Amino acid sequence: MMWQHLLVALGVNLVLSFLAWKIGGVRGSGVWGGLLVGVPIYYCLGLSGFLVLVGMFVIGTVLTKFGYGKKAAMGAAEDRKGARGASHALANVGVATLAAILALITNNPVFPLAYVAALATSAMDTAGSELGPLYGKKTISLKNLRPVPPGTEGAVSLEGTLGGLLVAALLGLLGAGLGVISWPGVLFVVLGAFIGNLYEGILGSRKLLPHSWLNATNTLVGALAASLFLL
């Protein structure tokens, strides 16, 4: 039974990774990176938990592609037309994968919450980065609260932040609707995502870490913050 479940997890991830590659959502390395995080997540949390990951990927891909030409002209677009690589998968989903594994090992409800919060934190970061340059009226640096160009590391806009909070809430609601977390846990997910992104913005504005490490730290702080609300 264990091997059958593992084979199903591998098969589902292979199919979806191939489809993601075909539509330009990931590049070659992103397929392998997706398998590294997707297979253990499916195995540990089942289809319900895996669908939260799928939701994050779909939302992130749509937002990245949306208005890409305008964002590229502003210098605020993802490179390679937004196709993600292995480093993106590991930085954005690595913490969530660890939480999924711990959820299986311990059967403690704090870890499914940490899992959803980590994904919601990453999704909020993506939404803010992709929507802020398009709709943000004023972008400020969290280092000194002064106006900066859209796309500046560690900068935020009101519109991008609100869009990010909405996306985090959507993922939290998806997780609750699928039974991965409780309905009250949705609030903890949103609060964790906000705290994680605020922390990342402060670090990013001071250029203390490479971008991929910022993303990983972002999700870790978001997951920990949400978990503390439950304890």
Short mmCIF file of C-alpha atoms in Angstrom, two decimals:
data_model
loop_
_atom_site.label_atom_id
_atom_site.label_comp_id
_atom_site.label_asym_id
_atom_site.label_seq_id
_atom_site.Cartn_x
_atom_site.Cartn_y
_atom_site.Cartn_z
CA MET A 1 0.00 0.00 0.00
CA MET A 2 2.84 2.36 0.87
CA TRP A 3 4.52 1.72 -2.48
CA GLN A 4 1.25 2.14 -4.34
CA HIS A 5 0.72 5.52 -2.70
CA LEU A 6 4.27 6.54 -3.59
CA LEU A 7 3.77 5.50 -7.22
CA VAL A 8 0.54 7.51 -7.40
CA ALA A 9 2.34 10.53 -5.95
CA LEU A 10 5.12 10.16 -8.50
CA GLY A 11 2.72 9.63 -11.41
CA VAL A 12 0.54 12.63 -10.58
CA ASN A 13 3.58 14.86 -10.19
CA LEU A 14 5.15 13.67 -13.44
CA VAL A 15 1.98 14.48 -15.38
CA LEU A 16 1.50 17.90 -13.80
CA SER A 17 5.19 18.79 -14.08
CA PHE A 18 5.10 17.96 -17.78
CA LEU A 19 1.99 20.10 -18.27
CA ALA A 20 3.59 22.96 -16.34
CA TRP A 21 6.63 22.73 -18.60
CA LYS A 22 4.48 22.68 -21.74
CA ILE A 23 2.63 25.86 -20.81
CA GLY A 24 5.87 27.64 -19.90
CA GLY A 25 5.23 27.72 -16.17
CA VAL A 26 8.53 25.98 -15.43
CA ARG A 27 11.73 25.28 -17.32
CA GLY A 28 13.63 21.99 -17.41
CA SER A 29 15.20 22.27 -13.98
CA GLY A 30 11.84 23.34 -12.61
CA VAL A 31 10.38 19.96 -13.56
CA TRP A 32 12.91 18.18 -11.36
CA GLY A 33 12.60 20.75 -8.62
CA GLY A 34 8.84 20.32 -8.70
CA LEU A 35 9.19 16.57 -8.34
CA LEU A 36 11.52 16.98 -5.35
CA VAL A 37 8.90 18.96 -3.45
CA GLY A 38 5.68 17.67 -5.00
CA VAL A 39 6.16 13.93 -4.51
CA PRO A 40 6.81 14.08 -0.74
CA ILE A 41 3.97 16.57 -0.29
CA TYR A 42 1.50 14.27 -2.06
CA TYR A 43 2.82 11.25 -0.17
CA CYS A 44 2.64 12.94 3.24
CA LEU A 45 -0.56 14.98 2.94
CA GLY A 46 -2.45 13.15 0.22
CA LEU A 47 -4.41 14.69 -2.62
CA SER A 48 -6.00 17.38 -0.44
CA GLY A 49 -2.68 18.77 0.72
CA PHE A 50 -1.21 18.47 -2.74
CA LEU A 51 -4.07 20.50 -4.24
CA VAL A 52 -3.08 23.45 -2.05
CA LEU A 53 0.35 23.33 -3.71
CA VAL A 54 -1.30 23.14 -7.13
CA GLY A 55 -3.43 26.14 -6.22
CA MET A 56 -0.34 28.14 -5.26
CA PHE A 57 1.38 27.23 -8.52
CA VAL A 58 -1.62 28.10 -10.68
CA ILE A 59 -2.14 31.45 -8.97
CA GLY A 60 1.56 32.28 -9.17
CA THR A 61 1.80 31.34 -12.84
CA VAL A 62 -1.28 33.35 -13.81
CA LEU A 63 -0.08 36.42 -11.93
CA THR A 64 3.42 36.15 -13.39
CA LYS A 65 2.10 35.95 -16.96
CA PHE A 66 -0.50 38.68 -16.40
CA GLY A 67 0.69 42.01 -17.80
CA TYR A 68 4.13 40.52 -18.46
CA GLY A 69 4.97 42.91 -21.30
CA LYS A 70 4.23 45.98 -19.21
CA LYS A 71 6.21 44.62 -16.27
CA ALA A 72 9.12 43.75 -18.56
CA ALA A 73 9.17 47.31 -19.90
CA MET A 74 9.37 48.56 -16.31
CA GLY A 75 12.18 46.13 -15.47
CA ALA A 76 9.96 44.44 -12.89
CA ALA A 77 9.23 41.13 -14.64
CA GLU A 78 10.58 37.66 -13.89
CA ASP A 79 13.28 36.55 -16.31
CA ARG A 80 12.73 33.77 -18.88
CA LYS A 81 9.09 34.85 -19.28
CA GLY A 82 8.35 33.75 -15.77
CA ALA A 83 9.32 30.08 -16.23
CA ARG A 84 10.49 28.86 -12.81
CA GLY A 85 13.56 26.73 -12.20
CA ALA A 86 14.58 24.26 -9.51
CA SER A 87 15.90 27.03 -7.28
CA HIS A 88 12.46 28.65 -7.27
CA ALA A 89 10.78 25.38 -6.30
CA LEU A 90 13.18 24.66 -3.46
CA ALA A 91 13.24 28.22 -2.12
CA ASN A 92 9.48 28.72 -2.25
CA VAL A 93 8.27 25.23 -1.31
CA GLY A 94 11.16 23.72 0.66
CA VAL A 95 9.78 24.81 4.04
CA ALA A 96 6.30 23.61 3.10
CA THR A 97 7.76 20.23 2.13
CA LEU A 98 9.47 19.90 5.51
CA ALA A 99 6.20 20.80 7.25
CA ALA A 100 4.37 18.13 5.24
CA ILE A 101 6.92 15.49 6.25
CA LEU A 102 6.66 16.49 9.91
CA ALA A 103 2.86 16.37 9.65
CA LEU A 104 3.06 12.73 8.59
CA ILE A 105 5.62 11.79 11.24
CA THR A 106 4.00 13.54 14.21
CA ASN A 107 0.31 13.76 13.28
CA ASN A 108 0.37 17.17 14.98
CA PRO A 109 -2.12 19.71 13.51
CA VAL A 110 0.43 22.49 13.82
CA PHE A 111 2.39 21.15 10.84
CA PRO A 112 -0.46 21.13 8.28
CA LEU A 113 -1.09 24.72 9.37
CA ALA A 114 2.60 25.53 8.90
CA TYR A 115 2.44 23.87 5.48
CA VAL A 116 -0.48 25.96 4.24
CA ALA A 117 1.00 29.11 5.80
CA ALA A 118 4.34 28.57 4.06
CA LEU A 119 2.61 28.25 0.68
CA ALA A 120 0.36 31.23 1.38
CA THR A 121 3.37 33.33 2.37
CA SER A 122 5.11 32.47 -0.88
CA ALA A 123 1.94 33.19 -2.86
CA MET A 124 1.54 36.55 -1.15
CA ASP A 125 5.10 37.44 -2.05
CA THR A 126 4.47 36.53 -5.69
CA ALA A 127 1.19 38.46 -5.80
CA GLY A 128 2.77 41.56 -4.34
CA SER A 129 5.70 41.39 -6.75
CA GLU A 130 3.48 40.83 -9.80
CA LEU A 131 0.54 43.12 -9.01
CA GLY A 132 2.42 45.95 -7.31
CA PRO A 133 4.22 47.17 -10.46
CA LEU A 134 0.95 47.09 -12.42
CA TYR A 135 -1.40 48.73 -9.96
CA GLY A 136 0.70 50.24 -7.20
CA LYS A 137 0.35 54.02 -7.07
CA LYS A 138 3.26 54.48 -4.69
CA THR A 139 6.08 52.03 -3.96
CA ILE A 140 8.12 52.57 -0.82
CA SER A 141 11.23 50.95 0.63
CA LEU A 142 10.83 49.34 4.04
CA LYS A 143 14.35 50.48 4.85
CA ASN A 144 13.55 54.20 5.02
CA LEU A 145 9.89 54.45 3.89
CA ARG A 146 10.92 56.53 0.88
CA PRO A 147 9.48 56.16 -2.64
CA VAL A 148 11.44 53.81 -4.93
CA PRO A 149 10.88 52.41 -8.45
CA PRO A 150 8.49 49.43 -8.77
CA GLY A 151 10.30 46.10 -8.56
CA THR A 152 12.92 47.34 -6.09
CA GLU A 153 13.99 44.60 -3.66
CA GLY A 154 12.32 45.08 -0.29
CA ALA A 155 9.80 47.63 -1.58
CA VAL A 156 6.04 47.42 -1.14
CA SER A 157 2.90 49.14 -2.38
CA LEU A 158 -0.52 49.27 -0.75
CA GLU A 159 -2.18 47.73 -3.80
CA GLY A 160 0.37 44.92 -4.07
CA THR A 161 0.11 44.17 -0.35
CA LEU A 162 -3.70 44.03 -0.44
CA GLY A 163 -3.57 41.78 -3.50
CA GLY A 164 -1.09 39.54 -1.70
CA LEU A 165 -3.29 39.31 1.39
CA LEU A 166 -6.24 38.33 -0.81
CA VAL A 167 -4.21 35.56 -2.43
CA ALA A 168 -3.00 34.33 0.98
CA ALA A 169 -6.61 34.25 2.16
CA LEU A 170 -7.65 32.29 -0.93
CA LEU A 171 -5.01 29.65 -0.26
CA GLY A 172 -6.01 29.49 3.38
CA LEU A 173 -9.65 29.02 2.39
CA LEU A 174 -8.62 26.34 -0.09
CA GLY A 175 -6.71 24.53 2.64
CA ALA A 176 -9.68 24.72 5.00
CA GLY A 177 -12.15 23.68 2.32
CA LEU A 178 -10.04 20.62 1.55
CA GLY A 179 -9.78 19.74 5.23
CA VAL A 180 -6.03 20.32 5.53
CA ILE A 181 -6.51 22.98 8.23
CA SER A 182 -9.42 24.20 10.34
CA TRP A 183 -11.51 27.20 9.31
CA PRO A 184 -10.16 29.35 12.19
CA GLY A 185 -6.70 28.46 10.90
CA VAL A 186 -7.34 30.59 7.81
CA LEU A 187 -6.85 33.73 9.90
CA PHE A 188 -3.56 32.37 11.27
CA VAL A 189 -2.42 31.63 7.71
CA VAL A 190 -3.12 35.20 6.57
CA LEU A 191 -1.43 36.71 9.62
CA GLY A 192 1.58 34.45 9.16
CA ALA A 193 1.84 35.36 5.49
CA PHE A 194 1.74 39.07 6.33
CA ILE A 195 4.43 38.73 9.00
CA GLY A 196 6.64 36.63 6.71
CA ASN A 197 6.40 39.12 3.87
CA LEU A 198 7.01 42.08 6.17
CA TYR A 199 10.14 40.36 7.48
CA GLU A 200 11.32 39.58 3.95
CA GLY A 201 10.74 43.17 2.88
CA ILE A 202 12.90 44.49 5.71
CA LEU A 203 15.69 42.02 4.94
CA GLY A 204 15.41 42.65 1.20
CA SER A 205 15.63 46.41 1.58
CA ARG A 206 18.92 45.96 3.41
CA LYS A 207 20.25 43.45 0.87
CA LEU A 208 21.29 41.03 3.61
CA LEU A 209 20.52 37.81 1.69
CA PRO A 210 20.39 36.55 -1.92
CA HIS A 211 16.90 36.52 -3.45
CA SER A 212 16.40 32.75 -3.17
CA TRP A 213 17.38 32.82 0.50
CA LEU A 214 14.97 35.68 1.05
CA ASN A 215 12.15 33.56 -0.36
CA ALA A 216 13.05 30.61 1.86
CA THR A 217 13.31 32.83 4.94
CA ASN A 218 10.00 34.44 4.04
CA THR A 219 8.16 31.11 4.03
CA LEU A 220 9.90 29.93 7.20
CA VAL A 221 8.89 33.03 9.15
CA GLY A 222 5.34 32.84 7.78
CA ALA A 223 5.02 29.19 8.77
CA LEU A 224 6.46 29.77 12.25
CA ALA A 225 4.29 32.83 12.87
CA ALA A 226 1.10 31.00 11.90
CA SER A 227 2.09 28.02 14.05
CA LEU A 228 2.66 30.21 17.10
CA PHE A 229 -0.90 31.51 16.85
CA LEU A 230 -2.12 27.92 17.16
CA LEU A 231 0.05 27.01 20.16
#
